[in-house]
PDB file of C-alpha atoms in Angstrom:
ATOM      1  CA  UNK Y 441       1.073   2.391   8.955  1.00 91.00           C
ATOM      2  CA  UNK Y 442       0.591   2.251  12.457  1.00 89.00           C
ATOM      3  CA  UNK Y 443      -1.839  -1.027  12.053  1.00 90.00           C
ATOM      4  CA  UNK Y 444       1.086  -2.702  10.004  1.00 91.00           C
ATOM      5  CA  UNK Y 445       3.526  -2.000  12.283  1.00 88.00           C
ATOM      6  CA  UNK Y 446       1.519  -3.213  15.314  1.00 88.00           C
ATOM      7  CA  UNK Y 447       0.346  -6.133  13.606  1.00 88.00           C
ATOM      8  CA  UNK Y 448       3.924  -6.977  12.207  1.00 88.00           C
ATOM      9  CA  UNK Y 449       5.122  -6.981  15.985  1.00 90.00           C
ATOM     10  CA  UNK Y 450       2.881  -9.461  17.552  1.00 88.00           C
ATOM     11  CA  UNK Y 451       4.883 -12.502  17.832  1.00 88.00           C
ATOM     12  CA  UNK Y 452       1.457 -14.342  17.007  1.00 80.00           C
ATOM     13  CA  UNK Y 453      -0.800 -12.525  15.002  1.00 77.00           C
ATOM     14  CA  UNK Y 454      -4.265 -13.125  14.710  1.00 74.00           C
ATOM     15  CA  UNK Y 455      -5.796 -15.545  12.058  1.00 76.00           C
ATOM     16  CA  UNK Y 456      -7.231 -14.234   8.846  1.00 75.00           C
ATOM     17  CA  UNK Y 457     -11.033 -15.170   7.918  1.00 78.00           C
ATOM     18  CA  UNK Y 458     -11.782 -17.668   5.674  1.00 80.00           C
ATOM     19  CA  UNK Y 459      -9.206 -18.454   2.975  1.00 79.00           C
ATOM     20  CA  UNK Y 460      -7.126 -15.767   3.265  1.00 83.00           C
ATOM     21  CA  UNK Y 461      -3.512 -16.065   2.560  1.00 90.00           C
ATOM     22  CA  UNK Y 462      -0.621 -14.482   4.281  1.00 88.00           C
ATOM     23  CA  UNK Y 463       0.676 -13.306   0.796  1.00 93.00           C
ATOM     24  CA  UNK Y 464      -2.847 -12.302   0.068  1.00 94.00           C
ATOM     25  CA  UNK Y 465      -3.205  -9.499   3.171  1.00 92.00           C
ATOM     26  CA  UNK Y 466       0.554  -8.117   2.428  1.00 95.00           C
ATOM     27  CA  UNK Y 467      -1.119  -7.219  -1.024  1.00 97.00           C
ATOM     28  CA  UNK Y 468      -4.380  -5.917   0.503  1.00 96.00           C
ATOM     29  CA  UNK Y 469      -2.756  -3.884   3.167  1.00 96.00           C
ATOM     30  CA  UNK Y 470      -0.177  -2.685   1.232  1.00 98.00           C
ATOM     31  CA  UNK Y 471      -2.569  -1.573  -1.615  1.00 98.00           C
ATOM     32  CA  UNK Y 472      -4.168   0.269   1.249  1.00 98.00           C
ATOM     33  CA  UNK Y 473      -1.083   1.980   2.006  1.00 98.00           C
ATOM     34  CA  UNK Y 474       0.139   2.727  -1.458  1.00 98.00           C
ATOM     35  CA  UNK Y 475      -3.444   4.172  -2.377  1.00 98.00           C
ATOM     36  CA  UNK Y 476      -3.222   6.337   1.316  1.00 97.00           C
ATOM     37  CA  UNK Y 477       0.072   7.306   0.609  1.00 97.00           C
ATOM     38  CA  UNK Y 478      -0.509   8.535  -2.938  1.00 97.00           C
ATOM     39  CA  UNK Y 479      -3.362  10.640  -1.963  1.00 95.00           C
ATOM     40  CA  UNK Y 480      -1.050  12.217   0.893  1.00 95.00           C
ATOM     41  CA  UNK Y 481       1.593  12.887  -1.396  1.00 95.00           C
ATOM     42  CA  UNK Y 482      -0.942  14.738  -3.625  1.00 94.00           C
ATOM     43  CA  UNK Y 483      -2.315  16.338  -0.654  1.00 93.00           C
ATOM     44  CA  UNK Y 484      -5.476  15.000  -1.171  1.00 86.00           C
ATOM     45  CA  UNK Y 485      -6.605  17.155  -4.341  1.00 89.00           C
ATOM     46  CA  UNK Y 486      -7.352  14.589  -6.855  1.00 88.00           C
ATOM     47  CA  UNK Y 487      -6.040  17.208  -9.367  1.00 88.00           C
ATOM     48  CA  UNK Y 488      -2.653  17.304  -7.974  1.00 91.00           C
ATOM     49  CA  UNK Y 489      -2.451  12.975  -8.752  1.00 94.00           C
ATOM     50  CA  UNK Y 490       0.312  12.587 -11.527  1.00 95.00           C
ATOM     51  CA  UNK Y 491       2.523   9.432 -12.441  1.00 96.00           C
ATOM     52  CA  UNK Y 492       5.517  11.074 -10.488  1.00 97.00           C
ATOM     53  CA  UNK Y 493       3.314  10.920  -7.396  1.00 97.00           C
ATOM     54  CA  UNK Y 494       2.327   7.613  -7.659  1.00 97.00           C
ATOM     55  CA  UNK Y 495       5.649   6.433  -8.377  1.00 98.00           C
ATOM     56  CA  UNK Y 496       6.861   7.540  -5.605  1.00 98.00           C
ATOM     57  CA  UNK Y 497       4.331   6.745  -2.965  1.00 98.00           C
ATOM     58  CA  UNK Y 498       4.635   3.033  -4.594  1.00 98.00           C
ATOM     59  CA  UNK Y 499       8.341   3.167  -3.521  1.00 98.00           C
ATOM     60  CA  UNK Y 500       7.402   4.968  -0.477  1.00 98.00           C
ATOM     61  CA  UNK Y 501       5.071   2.584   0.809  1.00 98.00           C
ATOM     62  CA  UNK Y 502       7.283  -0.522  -1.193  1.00 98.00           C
ATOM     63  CA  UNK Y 503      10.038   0.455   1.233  1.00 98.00           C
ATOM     64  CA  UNK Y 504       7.904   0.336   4.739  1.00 98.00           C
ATOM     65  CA  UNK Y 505       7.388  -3.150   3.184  1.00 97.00           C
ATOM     66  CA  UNK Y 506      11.046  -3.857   3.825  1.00 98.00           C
ATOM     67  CA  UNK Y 507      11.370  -1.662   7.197  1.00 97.00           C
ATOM     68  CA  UNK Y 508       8.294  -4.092   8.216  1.00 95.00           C
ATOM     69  CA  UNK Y 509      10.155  -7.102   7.530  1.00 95.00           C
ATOM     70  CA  UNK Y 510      12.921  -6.069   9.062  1.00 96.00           C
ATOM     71  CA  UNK Y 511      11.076  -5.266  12.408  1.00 95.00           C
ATOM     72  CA  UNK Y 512       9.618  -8.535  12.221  1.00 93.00           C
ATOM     73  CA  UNK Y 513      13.480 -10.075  12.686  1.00 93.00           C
ATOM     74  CA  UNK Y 514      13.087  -8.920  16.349  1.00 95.00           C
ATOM     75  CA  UNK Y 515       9.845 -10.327  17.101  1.00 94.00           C
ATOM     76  CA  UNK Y 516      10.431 -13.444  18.761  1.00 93.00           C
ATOM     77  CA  UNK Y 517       8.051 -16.262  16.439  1.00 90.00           C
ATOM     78  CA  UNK Y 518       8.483 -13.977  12.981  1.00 90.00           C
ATOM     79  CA  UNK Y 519      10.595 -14.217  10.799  1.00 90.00           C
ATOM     80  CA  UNK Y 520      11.289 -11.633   7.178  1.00 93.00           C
ATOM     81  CA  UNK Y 521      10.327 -13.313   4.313  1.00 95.00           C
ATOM     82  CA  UNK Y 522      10.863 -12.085   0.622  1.00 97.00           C
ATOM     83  CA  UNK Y 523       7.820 -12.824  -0.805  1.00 97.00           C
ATOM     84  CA  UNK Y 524       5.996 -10.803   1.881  1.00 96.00           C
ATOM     85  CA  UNK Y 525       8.251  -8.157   0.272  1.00 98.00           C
ATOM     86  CA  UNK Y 526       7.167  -9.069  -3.024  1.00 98.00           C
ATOM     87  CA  UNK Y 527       3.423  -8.584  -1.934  1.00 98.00           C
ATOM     88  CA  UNK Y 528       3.962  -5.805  -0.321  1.00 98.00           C
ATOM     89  CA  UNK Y 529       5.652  -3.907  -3.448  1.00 99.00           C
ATOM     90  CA  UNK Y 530       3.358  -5.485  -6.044  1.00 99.00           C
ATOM     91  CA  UNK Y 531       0.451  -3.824  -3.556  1.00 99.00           C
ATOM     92  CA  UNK Y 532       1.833  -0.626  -3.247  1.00 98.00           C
ATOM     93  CA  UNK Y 533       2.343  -0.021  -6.853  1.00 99.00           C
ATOM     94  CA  UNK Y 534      -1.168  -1.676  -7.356  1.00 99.00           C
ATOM     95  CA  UNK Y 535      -2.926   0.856  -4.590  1.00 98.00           C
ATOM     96  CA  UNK Y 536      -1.553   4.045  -5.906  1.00 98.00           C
ATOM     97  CA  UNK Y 537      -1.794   3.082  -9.585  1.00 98.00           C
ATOM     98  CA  UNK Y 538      -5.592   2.332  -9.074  1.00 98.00           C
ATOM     99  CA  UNK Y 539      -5.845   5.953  -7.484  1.00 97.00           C
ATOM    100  CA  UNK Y 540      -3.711   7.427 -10.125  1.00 97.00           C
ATOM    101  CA  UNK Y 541      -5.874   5.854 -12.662  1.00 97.00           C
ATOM    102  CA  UNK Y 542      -9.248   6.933 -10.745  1.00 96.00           C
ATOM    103  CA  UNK Y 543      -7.472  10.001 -10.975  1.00 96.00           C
ATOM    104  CA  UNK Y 544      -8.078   9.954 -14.546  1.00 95.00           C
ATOM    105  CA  UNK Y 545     -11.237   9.019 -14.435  1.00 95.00           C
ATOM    106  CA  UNK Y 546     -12.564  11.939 -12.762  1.00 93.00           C
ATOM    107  CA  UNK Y 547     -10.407  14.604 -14.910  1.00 92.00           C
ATOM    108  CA  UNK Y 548     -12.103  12.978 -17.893  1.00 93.00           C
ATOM    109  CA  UNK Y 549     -15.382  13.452 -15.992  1.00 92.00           C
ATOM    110  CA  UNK Y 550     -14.573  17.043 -14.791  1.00 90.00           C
ATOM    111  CA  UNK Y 551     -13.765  18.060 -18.426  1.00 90.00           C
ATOM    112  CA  UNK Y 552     -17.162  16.469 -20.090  1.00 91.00           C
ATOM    113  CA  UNK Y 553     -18.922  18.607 -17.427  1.00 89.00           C
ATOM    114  CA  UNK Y 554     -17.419  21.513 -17.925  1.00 87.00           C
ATOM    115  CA  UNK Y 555     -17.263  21.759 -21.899  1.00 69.00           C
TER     116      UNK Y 555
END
Protein backbone atom coordinates (compact mmCIF):
# COMPACT_ATOMS: atom_id res chain seq x y z
CA UNK A 1 0.00 0.00 0.00
CA UNK A 2 2.73 2.07 0.88
CA UNK A 3 4.34 1.64 -2.86
CA UNK A 4 0.86 2.81 -4.29
CA UNK A 5 0.58 5.55 -2.29
CA UNK A 6 4.15 6.80 -2.93
CA UNK A 7 3.95 6.14 -6.44
CA UNK A 8 0.39 7.80 -6.74
CA UNK A 9 2.07 11.06 -5.21
CA UNK A 10 4.85 11.71 -7.54
CA UNK A 11 3.66 14.41 -9.70
CA UNK A 12 5.68 12.48 -12.53
CA UNK A 13 5.93 8.99 -12.11
CA UNK A 14 8.30 6.88 -13.64
CA UNK A 15 7.71 5.16 -17.10
CA UNK A 16 6.56 1.60 -17.32
CA UNK A 17 8.76 -1.01 -19.45
CA UNK A 18 7.87 -1.93 -22.64
CA UNK A 19 4.17 -1.78 -23.57
CA UNK A 20 2.75 -1.40 -20.49
CA UNK A 21 -0.38 0.52 -20.05
CA UNK A 22 -1.39 2.81 -17.31
CA UNK A 23 -4.74 0.83 -17.03
CA UNK A 24 -2.67 -2.27 -17.26
CA UNK A 25 -0.39 -1.60 -13.80
CA UNK A 26 -3.70 -0.31 -11.81
CA UNK A 27 -4.84 -4.01 -12.54
CA UNK A 28 -1.44 -5.58 -11.71
CA UNK A 29 -0.90 -3.64 -8.57
CA UNK A 30 -4.14 -3.80 -7.44
CA UNK A 31 -4.34 -7.64 -7.97
CA UNK A 32 -1.29 -7.50 -5.78
CA UNK A 33 -3.10 -5.78 -3.18
CA UNK A 34 -6.37 -7.62 -3.30
CA UNK A 35 -4.39 -11.06 -3.21
CA UNK A 36 -2.13 -9.37 0.01
CA UNK A 37 -5.06 -8.18 1.52
CA UNK A 38 -7.07 -11.40 1.34
CA UNK A 39 -4.38 -13.41 2.83
CA UNK A 40 -4.20 -10.72 5.79
CA UNK A 41 -7.71 -10.86 6.34
CA UNK A 42 -7.41 -14.69 6.65
CA UNK A 43 -4.44 -14.24 8.71
CA UNK A 44 -2.42 -16.01 6.51
CA UNK A 45 -3.80 -19.70 7.15
CA UNK A 46 -4.87 -20.77 3.81
CA UNK A 47 -7.62 -22.70 5.72
CA UNK A 48 -9.17 -19.69 7.14
CA UNK A 49 -9.71 -18.30 3.00
CA UNK A 50 -13.61 -18.24 2.46
CA UNK A 51 -15.76 -16.16 -0.14
CA UNK A 52 -16.69 -13.67 2.77
CA UNK A 53 -12.97 -12.94 3.06
CA UNK A 54 -12.32 -12.37 -0.30
CA UNK A 55 -15.22 -10.28 -0.74
CA UNK A 56 -14.27 -8.14 1.47
CA UNK A 57 -10.59 -7.65 0.95
CA UNK A 58 -11.80 -7.01 -2.88
CA UNK A 59 -13.81 -4.03 -1.45
CA UNK A 60 -11.12 -3.35 0.93
CA UNK A 61 -8.46 -2.97 -1.42
CA UNK A 62 -11.34 -1.63 -4.33
CA UNK A 63 -11.76 1.30 -1.94
CA UNK A 64 -7.82 2.33 -1.47
CA UNK A 65 -8.38 2.42 -5.28
CA UNK A 66 -10.62 5.42 -4.77
CA UNK A 67 -8.64 6.95 -1.60
CA UNK A 68 -5.61 6.70 -4.27
CA UNK A 69 -7.35 8.66 -6.75
CA UNK A 70 -8.38 10.98 -4.60
CA UNK A 71 -4.79 11.71 -3.27
CA UNK A 72 -3.74 12.02 -6.68
CA UNK A 73 -6.22 15.38 -6.93
CA UNK A 74 -3.49 17.08 -4.80
CA UNK A 75 -0.55 16.13 -6.67
CA UNK A 76 0.24 18.88 -8.82
CA UNK A 77 0.51 17.02 -12.75
CA UNK A 78 -2.22 14.06 -11.68
CA UNK A 79 -5.24 14.04 -12.06
CA UNK A 80 -8.28 11.00 -10.70
CA UNK A 81 -9.46 9.20 -13.40
CA UNK A 82 -12.39 6.59 -13.34
CA UNK A 83 -11.09 4.04 -15.26
CA UNK A 84 -8.00 3.85 -13.02
CA UNK A 85 -10.83 3.10 -10.55
CA UNK A 86 -12.23 0.62 -12.73
CA UNK A 87 -8.75 -1.21 -12.90
CA UNK A 88 -8.14 -0.95 -9.71
CA UNK A 89 -11.56 -2.74 -8.56
CA UNK A 90 -11.58 -5.25 -11.43
CA UNK A 91 -7.81 -6.10 -9.86
CA UNK A 92 -8.72 -6.36 -6.50
CA UNK A 93 -11.55 -8.67 -6.98
CA UNK A 94 -9.25 -10.52 -9.56
CA UNK A 95 -6.17 -10.83 -6.81
CA UNK A 96 -8.17 -12.16 -3.98
CA UNK A 97 -10.45 -14.35 -6.11
CA UNK A 98 -7.29 -16.08 -7.61
CA UNK A 99 -6.14 -16.68 -3.86
CA UNK A 100 -9.54 -17.70 -2.82
CA UNK A 101 -9.61 -20.08 -5.63
CA UNK A 102 -5.87 -21.37 -4.90
CA UNK A 103 -7.43 -21.68 -1.73
CA UNK A 104 -9.39 -24.40 -3.08
CA UNK A 105 -6.96 -25.92 -4.71
CA UNK A 106 -4.95 -26.85 -1.86
CA UNK A 107 -8.07 -28.02 0.43
CA UNK A 108 -8.79 -30.39 -2.45
CA UNK A 109 -5.10 -31.37 -2.25
CA UNK A 110 -5.00 -31.56 1.61
CA UNK A 111 -8.08 -33.88 1.57
CA UNK A 112 -6.66 -36.45 -1.29
CA UNK A 113 -3.63 -36.67 1.06
CA UNK A 114 -5.16 -37.26 3.93
CA UNK A 115 -7.97 -39.89 2.91
Amino acid sequence: MAAIWFVSGTPSPPRLPGSVSDVTAHFLAYGSLGAAMLRGVAGAEWARVSVGGALLAAALSAAYGVTDELHQSFVPGRTPELRDVAADALGSAAGAGLVWAWSIVLAVRARRHAG
